[in-house]
Coordinates of C-alpha atoms and ligand atoms in Angstrom, one line a residue:
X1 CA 0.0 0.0 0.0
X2 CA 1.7 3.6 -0.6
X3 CA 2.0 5.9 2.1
X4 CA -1.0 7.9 1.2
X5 CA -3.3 5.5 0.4
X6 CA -2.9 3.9 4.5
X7 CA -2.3 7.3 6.1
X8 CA 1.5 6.4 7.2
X9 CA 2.8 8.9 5.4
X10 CA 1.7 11.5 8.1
X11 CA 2.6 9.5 11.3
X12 CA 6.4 10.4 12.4
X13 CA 7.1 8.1 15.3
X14 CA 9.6 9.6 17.8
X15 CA 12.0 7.1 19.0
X16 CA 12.1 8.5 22.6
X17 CA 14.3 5.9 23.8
X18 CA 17.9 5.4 25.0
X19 CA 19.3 2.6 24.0
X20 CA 20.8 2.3 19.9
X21 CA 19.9 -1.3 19.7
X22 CA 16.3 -0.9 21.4
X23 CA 15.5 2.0 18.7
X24 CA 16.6 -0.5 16.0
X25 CA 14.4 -2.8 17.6
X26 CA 11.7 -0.6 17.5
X27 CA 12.0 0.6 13.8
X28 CA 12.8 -3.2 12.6
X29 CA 9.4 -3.5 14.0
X30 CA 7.5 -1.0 13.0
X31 CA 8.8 0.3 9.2
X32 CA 6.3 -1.2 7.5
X33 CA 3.9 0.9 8.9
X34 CA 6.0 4.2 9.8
X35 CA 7.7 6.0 6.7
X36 CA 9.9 8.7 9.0
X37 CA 11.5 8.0 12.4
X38 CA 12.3 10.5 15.1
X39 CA 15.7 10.9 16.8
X40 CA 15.9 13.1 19.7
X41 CA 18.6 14.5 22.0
X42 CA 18.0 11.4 24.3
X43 CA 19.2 8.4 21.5
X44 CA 21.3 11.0 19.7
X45 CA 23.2 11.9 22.6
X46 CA 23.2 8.1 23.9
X47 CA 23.7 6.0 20.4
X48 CA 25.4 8.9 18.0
X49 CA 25.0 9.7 14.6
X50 CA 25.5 6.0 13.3
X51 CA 21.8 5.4 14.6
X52 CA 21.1 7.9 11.9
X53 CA 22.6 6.0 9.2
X54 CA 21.4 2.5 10.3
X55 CA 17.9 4.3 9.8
X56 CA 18.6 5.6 6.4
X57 CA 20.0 1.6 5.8
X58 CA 16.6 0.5 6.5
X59 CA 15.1 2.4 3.9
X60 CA 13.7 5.3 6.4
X61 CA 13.7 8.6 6.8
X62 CA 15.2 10.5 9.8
X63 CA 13.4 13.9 11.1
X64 CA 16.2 14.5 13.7
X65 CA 14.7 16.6 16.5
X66 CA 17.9 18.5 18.2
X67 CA 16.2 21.9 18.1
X68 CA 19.0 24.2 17.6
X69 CA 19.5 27.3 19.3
X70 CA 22.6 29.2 19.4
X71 CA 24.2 32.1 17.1
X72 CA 23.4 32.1 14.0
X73 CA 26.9 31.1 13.0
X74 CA 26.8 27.6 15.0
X75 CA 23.7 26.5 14.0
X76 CA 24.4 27.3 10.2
X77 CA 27.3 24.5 10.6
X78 CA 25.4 22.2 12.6
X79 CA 22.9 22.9 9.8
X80 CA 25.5 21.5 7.5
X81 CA 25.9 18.6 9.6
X82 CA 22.8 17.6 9.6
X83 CA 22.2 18.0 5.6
X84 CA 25.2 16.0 5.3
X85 CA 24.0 13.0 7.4
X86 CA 21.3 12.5 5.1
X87 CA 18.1 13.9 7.0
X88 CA 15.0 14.4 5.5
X89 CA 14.0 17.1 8.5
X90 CA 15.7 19.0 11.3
X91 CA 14.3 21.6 13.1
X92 CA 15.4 24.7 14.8
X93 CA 14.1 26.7 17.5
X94 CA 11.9 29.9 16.0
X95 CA 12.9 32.5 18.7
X96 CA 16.7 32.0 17.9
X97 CA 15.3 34.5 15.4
X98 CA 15.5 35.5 12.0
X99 CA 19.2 35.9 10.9
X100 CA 19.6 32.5 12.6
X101 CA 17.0 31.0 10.7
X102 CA 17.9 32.7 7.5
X103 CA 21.9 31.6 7.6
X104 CA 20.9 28.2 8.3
X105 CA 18.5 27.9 5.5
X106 CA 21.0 29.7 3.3
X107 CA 23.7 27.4 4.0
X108 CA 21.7 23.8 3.8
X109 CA 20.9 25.3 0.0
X110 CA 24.2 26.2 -1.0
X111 CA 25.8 23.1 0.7
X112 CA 23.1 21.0 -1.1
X113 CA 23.9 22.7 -4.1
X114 CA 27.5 22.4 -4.2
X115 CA 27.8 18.8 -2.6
X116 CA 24.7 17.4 -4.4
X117 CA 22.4 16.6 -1.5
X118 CA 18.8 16.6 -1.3
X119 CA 17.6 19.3 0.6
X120 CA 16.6 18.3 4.0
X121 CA 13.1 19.8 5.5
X122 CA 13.8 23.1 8.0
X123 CA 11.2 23.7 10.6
X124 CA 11.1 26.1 12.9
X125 CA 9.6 25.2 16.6
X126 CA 7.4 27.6 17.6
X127 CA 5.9 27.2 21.0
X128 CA 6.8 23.8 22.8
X129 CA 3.6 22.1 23.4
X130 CA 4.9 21.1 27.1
X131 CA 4.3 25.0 27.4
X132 CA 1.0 26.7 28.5
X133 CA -0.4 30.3 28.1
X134 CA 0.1 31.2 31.5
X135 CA 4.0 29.7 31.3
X136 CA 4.5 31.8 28.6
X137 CA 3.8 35.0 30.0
X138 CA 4.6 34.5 34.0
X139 CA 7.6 32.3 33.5
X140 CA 8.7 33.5 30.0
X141 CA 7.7 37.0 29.8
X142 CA 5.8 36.8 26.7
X143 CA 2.5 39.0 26.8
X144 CA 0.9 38.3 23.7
X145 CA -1.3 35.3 23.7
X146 CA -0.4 32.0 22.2
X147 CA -2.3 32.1 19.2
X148 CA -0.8 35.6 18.4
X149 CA 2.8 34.5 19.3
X150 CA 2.7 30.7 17.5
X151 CA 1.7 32.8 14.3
X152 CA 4.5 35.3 15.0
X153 CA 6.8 32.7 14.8
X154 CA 5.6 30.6 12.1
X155 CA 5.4 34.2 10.0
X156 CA 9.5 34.7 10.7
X157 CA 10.4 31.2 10.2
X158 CA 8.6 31.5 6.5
X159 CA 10.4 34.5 5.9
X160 CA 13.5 33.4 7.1
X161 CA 13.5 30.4 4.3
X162 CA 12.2 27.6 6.5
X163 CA 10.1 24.8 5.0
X164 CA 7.1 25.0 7.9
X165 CA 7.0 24.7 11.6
X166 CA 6.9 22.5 14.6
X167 CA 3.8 23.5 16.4
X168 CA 0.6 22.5 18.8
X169 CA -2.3 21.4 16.9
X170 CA -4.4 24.1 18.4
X171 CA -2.9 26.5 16.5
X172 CA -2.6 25.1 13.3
X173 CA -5.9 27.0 11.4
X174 CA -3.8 29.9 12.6
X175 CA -0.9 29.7 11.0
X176 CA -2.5 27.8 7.7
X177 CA -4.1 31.5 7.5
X178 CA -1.2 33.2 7.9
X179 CA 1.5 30.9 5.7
X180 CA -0.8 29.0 3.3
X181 CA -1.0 25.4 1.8
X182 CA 2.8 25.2 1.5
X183 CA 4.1 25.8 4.3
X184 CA 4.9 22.4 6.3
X185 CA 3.1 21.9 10.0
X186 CA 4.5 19.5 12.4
X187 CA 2.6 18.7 15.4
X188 CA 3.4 16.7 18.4
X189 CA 1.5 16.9 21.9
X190 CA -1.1 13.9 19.8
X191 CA -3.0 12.1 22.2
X192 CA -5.9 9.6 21.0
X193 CA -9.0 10.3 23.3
X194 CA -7.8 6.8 25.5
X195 CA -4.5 8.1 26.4
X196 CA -3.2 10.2 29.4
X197 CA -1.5 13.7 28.2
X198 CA 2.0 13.3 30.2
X199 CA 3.7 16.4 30.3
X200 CA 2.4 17.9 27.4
X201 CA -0.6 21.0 27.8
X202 CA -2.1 21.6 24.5
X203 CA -3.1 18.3 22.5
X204 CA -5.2 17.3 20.0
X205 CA -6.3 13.5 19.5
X206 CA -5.0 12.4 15.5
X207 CA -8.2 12.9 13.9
X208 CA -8.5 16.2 15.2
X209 CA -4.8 17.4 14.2
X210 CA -5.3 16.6 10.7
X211 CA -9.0 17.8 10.3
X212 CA -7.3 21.1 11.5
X213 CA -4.9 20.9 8.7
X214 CA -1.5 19.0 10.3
X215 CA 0.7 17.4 7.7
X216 CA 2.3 15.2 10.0
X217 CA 1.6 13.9 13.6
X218 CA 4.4 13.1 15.8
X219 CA 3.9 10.8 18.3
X220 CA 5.7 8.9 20.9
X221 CA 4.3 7.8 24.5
X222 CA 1.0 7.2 23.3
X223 CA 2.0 4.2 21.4
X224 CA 5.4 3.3 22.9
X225 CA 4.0 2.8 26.1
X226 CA 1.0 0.6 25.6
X227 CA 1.0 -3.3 25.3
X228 CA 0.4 -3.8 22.0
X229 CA 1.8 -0.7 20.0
X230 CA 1.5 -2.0 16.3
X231 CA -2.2 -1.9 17.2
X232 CA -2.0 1.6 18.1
X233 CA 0.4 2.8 14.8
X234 CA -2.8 0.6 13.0
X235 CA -5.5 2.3 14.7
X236 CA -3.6 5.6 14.5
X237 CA -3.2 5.1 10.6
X238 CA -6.8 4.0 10.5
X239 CA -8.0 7.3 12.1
X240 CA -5.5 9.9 9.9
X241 CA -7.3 8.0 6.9
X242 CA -11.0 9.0 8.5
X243 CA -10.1 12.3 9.0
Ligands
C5P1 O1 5.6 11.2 23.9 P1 5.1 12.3 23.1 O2 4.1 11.9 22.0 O3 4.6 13.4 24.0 O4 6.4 12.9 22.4 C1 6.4 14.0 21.6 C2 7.8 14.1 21.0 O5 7.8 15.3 20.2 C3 8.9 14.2 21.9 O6 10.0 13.6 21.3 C4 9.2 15.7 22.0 O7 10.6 16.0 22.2 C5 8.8 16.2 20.7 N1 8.4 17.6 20.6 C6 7.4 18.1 21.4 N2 7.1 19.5 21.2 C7 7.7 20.2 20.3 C8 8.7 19.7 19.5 C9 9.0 18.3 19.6 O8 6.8 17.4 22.2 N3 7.3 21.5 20.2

């Protein structure tokens, strides 16, 4: 069946382990039914890059989630990095802010350009979904309200180059508006209606992310930690395909 036609084309599964030979475990498992795989700091930090490439081996694609956030100059060359491993997303953090965004973009295109390389995905995170409206402005500072800052953010990132955005799904109509059909929204913080939320304050159940207008879901404790979770990724698939 091709990715569209069973709805995993829009599930990203994040490998939210530790362990390199656990997350190989887990994508020997499940590629049949997951096209793009998630490495995080925790198994990038604990397994390295070759978990990357052992990905890629298997015939998948890697969004690697490492959020970077630093002067403009270090994230252009970790940028580079990145592109040269082979990903097919990264993401950056938004409020690093536009010359940050716009080097790094810059740099994955000439890179690509002079080396060959497909062009990996940029996203910019815009407001972690762990965060709530009231974090953002006691804790955080920010006065505008979430809506109003996510679309902010989204708005730079575009301008800065970026392919789309990491962001809740209760903001997605917002910044659809705002950026078009184009522009690429990520969402984690999924939680199908039987599952508890964790840490995470603003989610959305599957169906509901991609009614709003998500292009892909990304998911991790909600099917990692139940008892049978290729019945989950199934029922998950099943659901993106109703919606
Ligand atoms: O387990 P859960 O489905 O909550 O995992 C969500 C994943 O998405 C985690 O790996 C987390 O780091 C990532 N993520 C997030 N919020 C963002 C960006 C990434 O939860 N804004």
């Amino acid at each position: 069946m091709s990715d569209s036609a069973d709805g995993k084309g829009k599930l990203i599964l994040a490998l939210d382990v530790h362990e390199y030979e656990h997350a190989l475990d887990l994508v020997d498992k499940f590629h049949d039914h997951i096209s793009i795989f998630k490495v995080g700091l925790e198994l990038f930090l604990s397994a390295g890059p070759r978990i990357v490439g052992e990905i890629h081996k298997r015939g998948r694609k890697v969004f690697l989630d490492l959020k970077f956030h630093d002067i403009p100059n270090t994230v252009s060359k970790a940028a580079i990095a990145a592109t040269r491993m082979g990903v097919y997303m990264f993401n950056v953090h938004a409020s690093g802010g536009f010359d940050m965004m716009k080097k790094c973009s810059d740099s994955v295109v000439q890179t690509c350009l002079k080396e060959n390389i497909e062009r990996p995905k940029i996203l910019g995170v815009t407001v972690l979904t762990s965060l709530s409206r009231e974090m953002l402005r006691d804790e955080l500072g920010i006065q505008y309200g979430m809506r109003t800052h996510v679309k902010h953010l989204a708005a730079l990132s575009q301008k800065a180059g970026l392919d789309g955005v990491v962001s809740s799904a209760r903001e997605v109509e917002a910044i659809r508006n705002s950026c078009g059909r184009g522009f690429l929204i990520v969402t984690p913080g999924i939680r199908p209606s039987w599952s508890p939320p964790d840490d995470q304050n603003r989610t959305m159940t599957p169906k509901e992310a991609i009614r709003e207008g998500a292009d892909y879901l990304v998911m991790g404790r909600a099917i990692l930690q139940q008892n049978n979770p290729l019945n989950v990724i199934e029922l998950i698939n099943l659901e993106i395909l109703s919606a």
